[in-house]
Amino acid sequence: MKLTDKRFWIFEAMALLSSFLTVGLLRFFESGPMELDDFFTLYFITCLPNYLIGQAVAWKVFKRGSCLKLGLLIYVCCIIAFAIILVVVCVIDYLLYFEQRAEIVQSGMSPGFTAAGVSVFILLYWTVLSFVPSMMVSALSAVFRLIPQKEVDKRDAGNNFCPVCGYPLGNYNPWGDDGKTPTFDICPCCGVEWGNEDYTPESRKEYRNKWIAAGAKWFDPQKKPANWNPEEQLKNIAYETDR
């Protein structure tokens, strides 16, 4: 999954929805039993862009799987991103206000919560609130077919092949029955994402050459048959390789 993929930016646009939902949840609890002041709201709004970072990391790490797996990955990545942001804030606060804080302590006045203490509380509170937005993004990703939902392992019938490496797909057509609706699934042999990296003859040739130059390694080695011969497999798409 490449960052230049149009679907990635749709996926990142959902980070904005996540931000609004998180702030909405915060507002709900702020006006309810928690009675948090505006300082915490400002803190959250300032740090919420971590959804953009966390989701981008999740997009690159996630290969295929269920909505639940993607949702949990987004959740964990966003928590890590948020924690890093808070650490940076604490370091900046310490460097900029070290002398002022020392004067307050020497005067006998209680400095109250430190930036680190407040950050830990906010991180824990945000961790609870961010679960629902993370799962919402994963559900919407499945609805809009932004993530591959299944593996391909159909070799016993039909005559469909991966247009990049010639891997036999049986009755499964990676570009749909009409040949114009890509599935965005992943080839277990060469690892191409159908509909993204094989969109034109030129892109297929470029990906194929890179795959061969790298040793024709299998994306999913467990699917590799015994005595596999890449040259023989490429004959399945001779109309492409002869160009």
Tab-separated table of C-alpha atoms in Angstrom:
chain	number	residue	atom	x	y	z
A	1	MET	CA	0.000	0.000	0.000
A	2	LYS	CA	1.685	3.172	-1.196
A	3	LEU	CA	1.287	6.666	0.185
A	4	THR	CA	0.643	7.868	-3.370
A	5	ASP	CA	-2.449	5.686	-3.554
A	6	LYS	CA	-5.664	7.719	-3.827
A	7	ARG	CA	-7.268	5.370	-1.338
A	8	PHE	CA	-4.666	6.337	1.237
A	9	TRP	CA	-5.826	9.940	1.183
A	10	ILE	CA	-9.430	8.828	1.558
A	11	PHE	CA	-8.239	6.792	4.513
A	12	GLU	CA	-6.453	9.802	5.973
A	13	ALA	CA	-9.547	11.970	5.453
A	14	MET	CA	-11.226	9.670	7.932
A	15	ALA	CA	-8.707	10.907	10.488
A	16	LEU	CA	-10.638	14.154	10.451
A	17	LEU	CA	-13.806	12.246	11.305
A	18	SER	CA	-11.917	10.518	14.098
A	19	SER	CA	-10.810	13.891	15.440
A	20	PHE	CA	-14.330	15.311	15.440
A	21	LEU	CA	-15.699	12.192	17.111
A	22	THR	CA	-13.014	12.231	19.810
A	23	VAL	CA	-13.558	15.928	20.536
A	24	GLY	CA	-17.297	15.270	20.627
A	25	LEU	CA	-16.816	12.523	23.189
A	26	LEU	CA	-14.534	14.798	25.174
A	27	ARG	CA	-17.133	17.562	25.155
A	28	PHE	CA	-19.798	15.121	26.287
A	29	PHE	CA	-17.790	14.047	29.322
A	30	GLU	CA	-16.568	17.565	29.954
A	31	SER	CA	-20.128	18.836	30.295
A	32	GLY	CA	-21.166	15.736	32.170
A	33	PRO	CA	-19.779	13.969	35.224
A	34	MET	CA	-16.084	14.634	34.471
A	35	GLU	CA	-16.493	18.455	34.376
A	36	LEU	CA	-13.137	19.035	32.685
A	37	ASP	CA	-12.104	22.607	32.016
A	38	ASP	CA	-11.224	24.166	28.660
A	39	PHE	CA	-7.503	23.535	29.196
A	40	PHE	CA	-7.989	19.859	28.492
A	41	THR	CA	-10.140	20.550	25.444
A	42	LEU	CA	-7.412	22.774	24.003
A	43	TYR	CA	-4.805	20.119	24.772
A	44	PHE	CA	-6.799	17.479	22.917
A	45	ILE	CA	-7.559	19.636	19.896
A	46	THR	CA	-3.879	20.549	19.628
A	47	CYS	CA	-2.704	16.944	19.773
A	48	LEU	CA	-5.428	15.250	17.729
A	49	PRO	CA	-3.439	15.434	14.442
A	50	ASN	CA	-1.763	12.277	15.761
A	51	TYR	CA	-4.608	10.448	13.998
A	52	LEU	CA	-2.976	11.471	10.732
A	53	ILE	CA	0.343	10.016	11.872
A	54	GLY	CA	-1.074	6.897	13.523
A	55	GLN	CA	-3.325	5.998	10.608
A	56	ALA	CA	-0.510	6.543	8.098
A	57	VAL	CA	1.686	4.098	10.020
A	58	ALA	CA	-1.183	1.599	10.291
A	59	TRP	CA	-1.773	1.890	6.527
A	60	LYS	CA	1.837	1.021	5.764
A	61	VAL	CA	2.020	-1.847	8.258
A	62	PHE	CA	-1.334	-3.459	7.462
A	63	LYS	CA	-1.239	-5.935	4.575
A	64	ARG	CA	-4.512	-7.805	4.792
A	65	GLY	CA	-6.931	-9.075	7.398
A	66	SER	CA	-10.187	-8.313	9.168
A	67	CYS	CA	-11.693	-4.974	10.157
A	68	LEU	CA	-10.979	-5.810	13.778
A	69	LYS	CA	-7.283	-6.299	13.065
A	70	LEU	CA	-7.059	-2.989	11.220
A	71	GLY	CA	-9.016	-1.160	13.922
A	72	LEU	CA	-6.764	-2.425	16.693
A	73	LEU	CA	-3.677	-1.535	14.646
A	74	ILE	CA	-4.952	2.026	14.152
A	75	TYR	CA	-5.742	2.233	17.863
A	76	VAL	CA	-2.258	1.128	18.951
A	77	CYS	CA	-0.418	3.270	16.381
A	78	CYS	CA	-2.395	6.383	17.340
A	79	ILE	CA	-1.717	5.824	21.038
A	80	ILE	CA	2.014	5.536	20.355
A	81	ALA	CA	1.952	8.663	18.182
A	82	PHE	CA	0.018	10.570	20.858
A	83	ALA	CA	2.458	9.475	23.567
A	84	ILE	CA	5.419	10.678	21.491
A	85	ILE	CA	3.729	14.046	20.940
A	86	LEU	CA	3.146	14.439	24.676
A	87	VAL	CA	6.787	13.594	25.418
A	88	VAL	CA	7.884	16.319	23.010
A	89	VAL	CA	5.496	18.772	24.693
A	90	CYS	CA	6.874	17.893	28.140
A	91	VAL	CA	10.475	18.340	26.986
A	92	ILE	CA	9.682	21.728	25.453
A	93	ASP	CA	7.830	22.780	28.588
A	94	TYR	CA	10.771	21.738	30.763
A	95	LEU	CA	13.346	23.581	28.642
A	96	LEU	CA	11.343	26.792	28.296
A	97	TYR	CA	9.990	27.125	31.814
A	98	PHE	CA	12.666	25.499	33.953
A	99	GLU	CA	13.778	28.759	35.607
A	100	GLN	CA	10.219	29.950	36.289
A	101	ARG	CA	9.331	26.614	37.856
A	102	ALA	CA	12.433	26.729	40.062
A	103	GLU	CA	11.463	30.204	41.331
A	104	ILE	CA	7.972	28.984	42.207
A	105	VAL	CA	9.333	26.026	44.167
A	106	GLN	CA	11.861	28.187	46.031
A	107	SER	CA	9.157	30.659	47.019
A	108	GLY	CA	7.285	27.876	48.763
A	109	MET	CA	4.322	27.966	46.405
A	110	SER	CA	3.016	24.631	45.188
A	111	PRO	CA	3.590	24.284	41.458
A	112	GLY	CA	0.613	21.917	41.163
A	113	PHE	CA	0.626	19.235	38.515
A	114	THR	CA	3.702	19.120	36.334
A	115	ALA	CA	3.398	18.956	32.549
A	116	ALA	CA	4.401	15.293	32.759
A	117	GLY	CA	1.671	14.534	35.275
A	118	VAL	CA	-0.977	16.274	33.207
A	119	SER	CA	0.278	14.505	30.069
A	120	VAL	CA	-0.031	11.060	31.664
A	121	PHE	CA	-3.608	11.823	32.715
A	122	ILE	CA	-4.492	13.111	29.239
A	123	LEU	CA	-2.870	10.092	27.559
A	124	LEU	CA	-4.884	7.663	29.691
A	125	TYR	CA	-8.089	9.592	29.124
A	126	TRP	CA	-7.490	9.880	25.379
A	127	THR	CA	-6.669	6.155	25.199
A	128	VAL	CA	-10.194	5.388	26.380
A	129	LEU	CA	-11.853	7.876	24.026
A	130	SER	CA	-9.899	6.909	20.894
A	131	PHE	CA	-11.060	3.293	20.761
A	132	VAL	CA	-14.426	4.049	19.159
A	133	PRO	CA	-13.021	6.370	16.436
A	134	SER	CA	-10.325	3.824	15.556
A	135	MET	CA	-12.862	1.037	15.099
A	136	MET	CA	-15.114	3.370	13.116
A	137	VAL	CA	-12.310	4.064	10.628
A	138	SER	CA	-11.652	0.348	10.142
A	139	ALA	CA	-15.351	-0.331	9.518
A	140	LEU	CA	-15.595	2.483	6.958
A	141	SER	CA	-12.404	1.249	5.286
A	142	ALA	CA	-14.056	-2.103	4.677
A	143	VAL	CA	-17.259	-0.480	3.404
A	144	PHE	CA	-15.345	1.635	0.883
A	145	ARG	CA	-13.019	-1.264	-0.048
A	146	LEU	CA	-9.902	0.586	1.053
A	147	ILE	CA	-8.275	-2.562	2.417
A	148	PRO	CA	-7.809	-6.063	0.972
A	149	GLN	CA	-10.310	-8.373	2.615
A	150	LYS	CA	-9.075	-11.799	1.582
A	151	GLU	CA	-6.138	-13.822	0.386
A	152	VAL	CA	-6.058	-15.473	-3.017
A	153	ASP	CA	-5.380	-19.182	-3.244
A	154	LYS	CA	-7.395	-20.582	-6.141
A	155	ARG	CA	-5.286	-22.662	-8.481
A	156	ASP	CA	-7.408	-25.676	-9.303
A	157	ALA	CA	-9.663	-24.338	-12.075
A	158	GLY	CA	-10.071	-21.556	-14.620
A	159	ASN	CA	-7.416	-19.707	-16.523
A	160	ASN	CA	-6.902	-16.395	-14.740
A	161	PHE	CA	-3.367	-15.351	-13.876
A	162	CYS	CA	-1.670	-12.535	-12.025
A	163	PRO	CA	-0.896	-9.988	-14.786
A	164	VAL	CA	2.510	-9.299	-13.241
A	165	CYS	CA	3.994	-12.716	-12.410
A	166	GLY	CA	1.636	-15.229	-14.027
A	167	TYR	CA	0.540	-16.807	-10.756
A	168	PRO	CA	-2.484	-19.063	-11.526
A	169	LEU	CA	-5.675	-17.759	-9.934
A	170	GLY	CA	-8.235	-20.243	-11.202
A	171	ASN	CA	-11.709	-18.713	-11.491
A	172	TYR	CA	-10.666	-15.673	-9.487
A	173	ASN	CA	-10.231	-12.513	-11.551
A	174	PRO	CA	-8.181	-9.839	-9.757
A	175	TRP	CA	-9.770	-7.178	-11.963
A	176	GLY	CA	-13.334	-8.407	-11.574
A	177	ASP	CA	-15.548	-10.204	-14.067
A	178	ASP	CA	-15.712	-7.086	-16.225
A	179	GLY	CA	-11.934	-6.625	-16.171
A	180	LYS	CA	-12.403	-3.042	-14.986
A	181	THR	CA	-13.151	-3.426	-11.282
A	182	PRO	CA	-9.937	-4.218	-9.392
A	183	THR	CA	-10.205	-6.096	-6.101
A	184	PHE	CA	-7.137	-4.438	-4.516
A	185	ASP	CA	-6.166	-7.838	-3.129
A	186	ILE	CA	-2.538	-8.945	-2.869
A	187	CYS	CA	-0.858	-11.544	-5.068
A	188	PRO	CA	0.689	-14.174	-2.752
A	189	CYS	CA	3.528	-14.670	-5.217
A	190	CYS	CA	4.882	-11.289	-6.335
A	191	GLY	CA	2.988	-9.149	-3.788
A	192	VAL	CA	1.466	-6.775	-6.331
A	193	GLU	CA	-1.713	-5.011	-5.243
A	194	TRP	CA	-4.170	-5.470	-8.115
A	195	GLY	CA	-5.646	-2.147	-9.129
A	196	ASN	CA	-2.815	-0.088	-7.716
A	197	GLU	CA	0.551	-1.283	-9.018
A	198	ASP	CA	-0.631	-3.056	-12.190
A	199	TYR	CA	-2.863	-0.358	-13.619
A	200	THR	CA	-1.044	-0.018	-16.952
A	201	PRO	CA	1.225	-2.283	-19.054
A	202	GLU	CA	4.107	0.003	-18.147
A	203	SER	CA	3.475	-0.248	-14.396
A	204	ARG	CA	3.129	-4.044	-14.659
A	205	LYS	CA	6.422	-4.294	-16.517
A	206	GLU	CA	8.155	-2.016	-14.029
A	207	TYR	CA	6.885	-3.989	-11.025
A	208	ARG	CA	7.723	-7.303	-12.737
A	209	ASN	CA	11.297	-6.235	-13.502
A	210	LYS	CA	11.857	-5.050	-9.929
A	211	TRP	CA	10.412	-8.291	-8.562
A	212	ILE	CA	12.664	-10.415	-10.773
A	213	ALA	CA	15.718	-8.251	-10.035
A	214	ALA	CA	15.117	-8.728	-6.304
A	215	GLY	CA	15.216	-12.503	-6.724
A	216	ALA	CA	11.540	-13.211	-7.497
A	217	LYS	CA	10.808	-13.633	-3.802
A	218	TRP	CA	7.374	-14.810	-2.702
A	219	PHE	CA	5.201	-12.359	-0.807
A	220	ASP	CA	3.723	-15.316	1.098
A	221	PRO	CA	6.415	-18.025	1.173
A	222	GLN	CA	3.971	-20.554	2.661
A	223	LYS	CA	2.079	-20.549	-0.641
A	224	LYS	CA	5.182	-21.340	-2.685
A	225	PRO	CA	4.860	-24.795	-4.314
A	226	ALA	CA	7.680	-27.301	-4.368
A	227	ASN	CA	9.990	-27.119	-7.391
A	228	TRP	CA	8.559	-23.743	-8.327
A	229	ASN	CA	9.985	-22.315	-11.533
A	230	PRO	CA	9.505	-18.569	-12.136
A	231	GLU	CA	10.349	-18.846	-15.849
A	232	GLU	CA	7.619	-21.439	-16.366
A	233	GLN	CA	5.120	-19.382	-14.412
A	234	LEU	CA	5.871	-16.250	-16.446
A	235	LYS	CA	4.898	-18.186	-19.575
A	236	ASN	CA	1.317	-17.861	-18.348
A	237	ILE	CA	1.505	-14.189	-19.328
A	238	ALA	CA	3.743	-14.486	-22.384
A	239	TYR	CA	1.625	-11.813	-24.068
A	240	GLU	CA	2.955	-9.392	-21.430
A	241	THR	CA	6.558	-10.544	-21.074
A	242	ASP	CA	7.162	-10.607	-24.834
A	243	ARG	CA	6.509	-6.875	-25.083
